[in-house]
Coordinates of C-alpha atoms and ligand atoms in Angstrom, one line a residue:
M55 CA 57.3 56.8 68.0
K56 CA 56.5 59.3 65.1
I57 CA 54.7 57.8 62.1
I58 CA 56.8 59.8 59.7
D59 CA 59.9 57.9 61.0
I60 CA 58.2 54.6 60.6
I61 CA 57.1 55.4 57.0
K62 CA 60.6 56.6 56.1
N63 CA 62.4 53.5 57.2
D64 CA 63.2 51.0 54.4
K65 CA 60.7 48.3 55.4
P66 CA 57.1 48.5 53.8
T67 CA 54.7 49.9 56.4
L68 CA 51.4 48.1 57.1
S69 CA 48.9 49.6 59.5
F70 CA 45.3 49.2 60.5
E71 CA 42.4 51.5 61.2
V72 CA 39.9 51.0 64.0
F73 CA 37.0 53.1 65.2
P74 CA 35.9 53.7 68.8
P75 CA 32.6 52.6 70.3
K76 CA 29.4 54.7 69.9
T77 CA 28.5 54.3 73.5
S78 CA 30.2 53.3 76.7
Q79 CA 28.2 50.1 76.7
N80 CA 30.1 48.9 73.6
F81 CA 33.5 50.0 74.9
E82 CA 34.6 46.6 76.1
S83 CA 33.6 44.7 73.0
V84 CA 35.3 47.3 70.8
R85 CA 38.4 47.2 73.0
M86 CA 38.6 43.4 72.7
A87 CA 38.5 43.6 68.9
V88 CA 41.0 46.4 68.8
E89 CA 43.3 44.5 71.1
E90 CA 43.2 41.4 68.9
I91 CA 44.3 43.6 66.0
A92 CA 47.0 45.3 68.0
A93 CA 48.3 41.9 69.0
L94 CA 49.2 41.3 65.4
K95 CA 51.8 44.1 65.8
P96 CA 51.1 46.2 62.8
D97 CA 53.5 49.2 62.2
F98 CA 50.9 51.5 63.6
M99 CA 47.2 51.8 64.2
S100 CA 44.9 54.7 63.6
V101 CA 41.7 55.4 65.7
T102 CA 38.9 57.4 64.0
Y103 CA 37.1 60.4 65.6
G104 CA 33.4 61.0 65.5
A105 CA 32.4 64.1 63.7
G106 CA 30.0 65.5 66.2
G107 CA 30.9 64.4 69.8
G108 CA 29.8 60.9 70.7
T109 CA 32.6 58.5 69.8
S110 CA 35.2 61.2 69.7
D111 CA 35.7 61.1 73.5
F112 CA 36.9 57.5 73.3
T113 CA 39.5 58.0 70.6
A114 CA 42.3 59.0 72.9
D115 CA 41.5 56.2 75.4
I116 CA 41.6 53.5 72.6
A117 CA 44.8 55.0 71.2
E118 CA 46.4 55.0 74.7
D119 CA 45.4 51.4 75.2
I120 CA 47.0 50.3 71.9
Q121 CA 50.3 52.0 72.7
K122 CA 50.5 51.2 76.4
N123 CA 49.4 47.5 76.3
F124 CA 50.8 46.5 72.9
G125 CA 53.6 48.9 72.1
V126 CA 52.0 49.7 68.8
P127 CA 52.3 53.4 67.9
A128 CA 48.8 55.0 67.7
L129 CA 47.6 57.7 65.3
A130 CA 44.6 59.6 66.8
H131 CA 42.2 61.2 64.2
M132 CA 40.8 64.6 65.1
T133 CA 38.2 66.7 63.2
C134 CA 37.6 70.4 63.6
V135 CA 34.6 71.7 61.6
S136 CA 32.1 71.2 64.4
S137 CA 34.6 72.0 67.2
S138 CA 35.4 75.1 69.0
R139 CA 39.0 76.2 69.5
A140 CA 38.7 75.4 73.2
K141 CA 37.6 71.8 72.4
V142 CA 40.5 71.4 70.0
R143 CA 43.0 72.6 72.7
S144 CA 41.5 70.3 75.2
V145 CA 41.7 67.3 72.9
T146 CA 45.4 68.0 72.0
D147 CA 46.1 68.4 75.8
T148 CA 44.5 65.0 76.4
L149 CA 46.6 63.4 73.6
K150 CA 49.8 64.9 75.1
D151 CA 48.9 63.6 78.5
K152 CA 48.3 60.2 77.2
G153 CA 51.6 60.2 75.2
I154 CA 50.0 60.2 71.8
A155 CA 52.5 61.8 69.4
N156 CA 50.6 61.3 66.1
V157 CA 47.5 63.1 64.9
L158 CA 45.5 62.8 61.7
A159 CA 44.1 66.3 61.3
L160 CA 40.8 66.4 59.4
R161 CA 38.1 68.9 58.7
G162 CA 35.3 66.3 59.2
D163 CA 32.1 66.3 57.2
I164 CA 29.9 69.4 57.4
P165 CA 26.7 68.7 59.3
Q166 CA 23.5 69.4 57.4
G167 CA 22.3 73.0 57.8
F168 CA 25.6 74.0 59.4
D169 CA 26.8 77.6 58.9
L170 CA 30.4 77.3 57.8
A171 CA 30.9 81.1 57.9
S172 CA 30.5 81.1 61.7
A173 CA 32.7 78.1 62.4
D174 CA 36.0 78.4 64.3
Y175 CA 37.5 76.1 61.6
R176 CA 36.6 75.8 57.9
Y177 CA 39.4 73.6 56.6
A178 CA 41.8 71.0 57.9
S179 CA 44.8 73.3 57.1
E180 CA 43.7 75.6 59.9
L181 CA 43.6 72.7 62.3
I182 CA 47.0 71.5 61.1
R183 CA 48.6 75.0 61.8
E184 CA 47.1 75.1 65.2
I185 CA 48.2 71.6 66.2
R186 CA 51.7 72.4 64.8
E187 CA 51.9 75.5 67.1
G188 CA 50.5 73.7 70.1
G189 CA 52.9 70.8 70.5
D190 CA 55.5 68.4 69.1
F191 CA 53.1 66.2 67.1
C192 CA 53.7 64.3 63.9
I193 CA 50.7 65.5 61.9
G194 CA 49.0 63.6 59.0
G195 CA 46.1 64.6 56.8
A196 CA 43.6 63.1 54.3
C197 CA 44.0 63.1 50.5
Y198 CA 41.6 62.0 47.8
P199 CA 43.0 60.2 44.7
E200 CA 39.7 60.7 43.0
A201 CA 39.3 64.3 44.4
H202 CA 37.3 65.3 47.5
P203 CA 33.5 65.1 46.6
E204 CA 33.1 68.9 47.4
S205 CA 36.1 70.1 45.5
E206 CA 35.7 72.3 42.4
D207 CA 38.0 70.1 40.4
S208 CA 41.1 67.9 40.9
F209 CA 43.4 70.9 40.3
A210 CA 41.9 72.9 43.1
D211 CA 41.9 69.9 45.4
L212 CA 45.7 69.5 44.8
R213 CA 46.2 73.2 45.5
Y214 CA 44.5 72.9 48.8
L215 CA 46.4 69.6 49.5
K216 CA 49.7 71.5 49.0
E217 CA 48.4 74.1 51.5
K218 CA 48.0 71.3 54.0
A219 CA 51.6 70.1 53.4
D220 CA 52.8 73.7 53.7
S221 CA 50.9 74.1 56.9
G222 CA 52.9 71.2 58.5
C223 CA 51.3 68.0 57.4
E224 CA 54.1 65.4 57.3
F225 CA 52.2 62.6 55.5
F226 CA 48.9 62.0 53.8
T227 CA 46.6 59.0 54.0
T228 CA 44.3 58.4 51.0
Q229 CA 40.7 57.8 50.8
M230 CA 39.9 54.2 49.7
F231 CA 40.3 53.3 46.0
F232 CA 39.8 50.0 44.2
D233 CA 42.0 50.6 41.1
N234 CA 45.7 51.1 41.9
N235 CA 46.2 53.0 38.6
I236 CA 44.1 55.8 40.1
L237 CA 46.6 56.1 42.9
Y238 CA 49.7 56.0 40.7
N239 CA 48.1 58.8 38.5
F240 CA 47.3 60.8 41.6
L241 CA 50.9 60.4 43.0
Y242 CA 52.3 61.7 39.7
R243 CA 50.0 64.7 39.7
A244 CA 50.7 65.4 43.4
R245 CA 54.5 65.4 42.8
N246 CA 54.0 67.7 39.9
A247 CA 52.0 70.0 42.1
G248 CA 55.0 70.3 44.5
I249 CA 53.7 67.9 47.1
H250 CA 56.6 65.8 48.3
V251 CA 55.4 64.3 51.6
P252 CA 54.9 60.5 51.8
V253 CA 51.4 59.2 50.9
V254 CA 50.0 56.2 52.7
A255 CA 47.6 54.2 50.5
G256 CA 44.2 53.5 52.2
I257 CA 42.8 50.1 51.3
M258 CA 39.3 48.9 52.2
P259 CA 38.8 45.1 52.1
V260 CA 35.1 44.8 51.0
T261 CA 33.9 41.7 52.8
N262 CA 30.1 42.0 52.4
A263 CA 28.0 43.3 49.5
A264 CA 26.1 45.8 51.7
Q265 CA 29.3 47.8 52.3
I266 CA 29.3 48.9 48.6
K267 CA 26.4 51.3 48.8
R268 CA 28.0 53.0 51.9
I269 CA 31.4 53.1 50.2
M270 CA 29.9 54.8 47.2
S271 CA 28.0 57.4 49.3
I272 CA 31.1 58.2 51.4
S273 CA 33.9 58.2 48.8
G274 CA 32.4 58.0 45.3
A275 CA 35.3 55.7 44.5
A276 CA 35.2 54.2 41.0
L277 CA 34.5 50.4 41.1
P278 CA 36.5 48.6 38.4
Q279 CA 34.5 45.9 36.4
R280 CA 36.7 43.2 37.8
F281 CA 35.7 44.2 41.3
V282 CA 32.0 44.6 40.4
R283 CA 32.0 41.1 38.9
I284 CA 33.3 39.7 42.2
V285 CA 30.6 41.4 44.2
D286 CA 27.9 40.3 41.7
R287 CA 29.1 36.8 41.9
Y288 CA 29.9 36.3 45.6
G289 CA 27.9 39.1 47.3
S290 CA 25.1 36.8 48.4
N291 CA 27.5 34.3 50.0
P292 CA 29.1 35.8 53.1
D293 CA 32.0 33.3 53.3
A294 CA 32.8 33.5 49.6
M295 CA 32.6 37.3 49.7
M296 CA 34.9 37.5 52.7
Q297 CA 37.5 35.3 50.9
A298 CA 37.2 37.2 47.6
G299 CA 37.3 40.7 49.3
I300 CA 40.4 39.8 51.3
A301 CA 42.0 38.4 48.2
Y302 CA 41.2 41.5 46.1
A303 CA 42.6 43.8 48.9
T304 CA 45.7 41.6 49.2
E305 CA 46.4 41.8 45.5
Q306 CA 46.1 45.6 45.6
I307 CA 48.5 45.8 48.6
I308 CA 51.1 43.6 46.9
D309 CA 51.0 45.6 43.8
L310 CA 51.3 48.9 45.7
F311 CA 54.4 47.7 47.6
A312 CA 55.9 46.2 44.4
N313 CA 55.5 49.6 42.8
G314 CA 57.3 51.4 45.6
V315 CA 54.5 52.8 47.7
P316 CA 56.1 52.9 51.1
A317 CA 53.0 52.4 53.3
V318 CA 49.5 50.9 53.2
H319 CA 46.8 51.6 55.7
V320 CA 44.0 49.0 55.9
Y321 CA 40.5 50.0 56.8
S322 CA 40.1 47.0 59.0
M323 CA 36.7 48.1 60.5
N324 CA 37.3 46.5 64.0
K325 CA 37.4 43.1 62.3
P326 CA 40.4 41.1 63.6
V327 CA 39.8 38.3 61.0
I328 CA 40.4 40.8 58.2
A329 CA 43.5 42.2 59.8
R330 CA 44.9 38.7 60.6
R331 CA 44.3 37.3 57.1
I332 CA 45.9 40.3 55.4
M333 CA 48.9 40.1 57.7
E334 CA 49.3 36.4 56.9
N335 CA 48.9 37.0 53.1
V336 CA 51.7 39.6 53.1
S337 CA 53.9 38.4 55.9
S338 CA 57.0 37.8 53.8
I339 CA 56.5 40.9 51.7
I340 CA 56.6 43.2 54.8
A341 CA 59.3 41.3 56.6
Ligands
FAD960 P1 39.9 69.6 53.9 O1 41.3 69.2 53.6 O2 39.7 70.8 54.7 O3 39.2 69.6 52.5 C1 37.7 69.7 52.5 C2 37.3 70.4 51.1 O4 37.6 71.7 51.2 C3 38.0 69.8 49.9 O5 37.0 69.8 48.9 C4 39.1 70.8 49.6 O6 39.5 70.8 48.2 C5 38.5 72.1 50.1 N1 39.4 73.1 50.6 C6 40.5 72.8 51.4 N2 41.1 74.0 51.7 C7 40.4 75.0 51.1 C8 40.6 76.4 51.0 N3 41.5 77.0 51.7 N4 39.7 77.1 50.3 C9 38.6 76.5 49.6 N5 38.5 75.1 49.6 C10 39.3 74.4 50.4 N6 35.9 62.0 59.2 C11 35.6 61.9 60.5 O7 34.6 62.5 60.9 N7 36.4 61.2 61.4 C12 37.5 60.6 61.0 O8 38.2 60.0 61.8 C13 37.9 60.6 59.6 N8 39.0 60.0 59.2 C14 39.3 60.0 57.9 C15 40.5 59.4 57.4 C16 40.9 59.5 56.1 C17 42.2 58.8 55.7 C18 40.1 60.2 55.2 C19 40.5 60.2 53.7 C20 38.9 60.8 55.6 C21 38.5 60.7 56.9 N9 37.4 61.4 57.4 C22 37.0 61.3 58.7 C23 36.5 62.0 56.5 C24 36.8 63.6 56.3 O9 36.6 64.2 57.5 C25 35.9 64.1 55.2 O10 36.3 63.6 53.9 C26 35.8 65.6 55.1 O11 34.7 65.9 54.2 C27 37.1 66.3 54.6 O12 38.1 66.3 55.5 P2 39.6 66.9 55.1 O13 40.4 66.9 56.3 O14 40.0 66.2 53.9 O15 39.2 68.4 54.7

């Protein structure tokens, strides 16, 4: 089933993200966690893709497992900046063979010292166009309510986002954010910039204090005082932080649905307990 059709139906869409194992030794333990999440029957699940080889080979396998064994539609991430055209073709062929109809087309982070001028792909829009020509996929892309860290400014970022939509992107999933007003403001600016495809809100439940540094380095997301106070108060108590982080994320999700956002994607980080508690907290809201 195509993700755009799931998002466009009237019911609020709730989905989870998982990541594949780094090595084949971890495959079984990751698969067990992913299967526990899939058993909750979210509307779809996305599987990330390692930027430079490694875990990328397992993305299609995990996505296939989710679809075949649980009937949950899978969204396979795919990056291009460190890939050749031949590799991209081979990955799309594999996805087709495995019956995966949904791809999140990304540039990927640029490896240190990498010469972008000699790359086969420089931007996600190039990958989107190629996937569009190569098969009947539903293609999604990434967007950044607080602008991508490399962008000149938020106006340029929106111009390039429109280019992705014009290239064939049917929906966008956002980078994590911790203040819903940032998303509402972004949605308003995106519509004004002529971007009319649905936006799936990406929510990261922060369940341990150590995640914060990593979040800041990946996303540069603004941390509201209310959120900082929770981490300051409960960060050194793992059980309390887990409860508070899930409660904060739940509150964000309820507010998003109440304000008409059609779909929320939870960065569930291969943790079934997070996915399960969030599902329970919003069960009547998404019914
Ligand atoms: P692009 O859309 O290509 O944008 C990258 C930068 O280039 C932006 O600053 C943009 O403004 C600028 N730009 C775009 N087009 C042009 C142009 N024509 N001319 C000049 N500038 C331009 N990474 C992984 O490795 N694996 C994953 O599975 C993964 N999943 C992700 C899922 C989501 C929802 C998100 C938000 C990010 C994910 N990432 C993943 C991270 C992503 O790869 C990085 O953020 C990467 O740096 C940018 O990817 P992009 O697809 O947004 O790039």
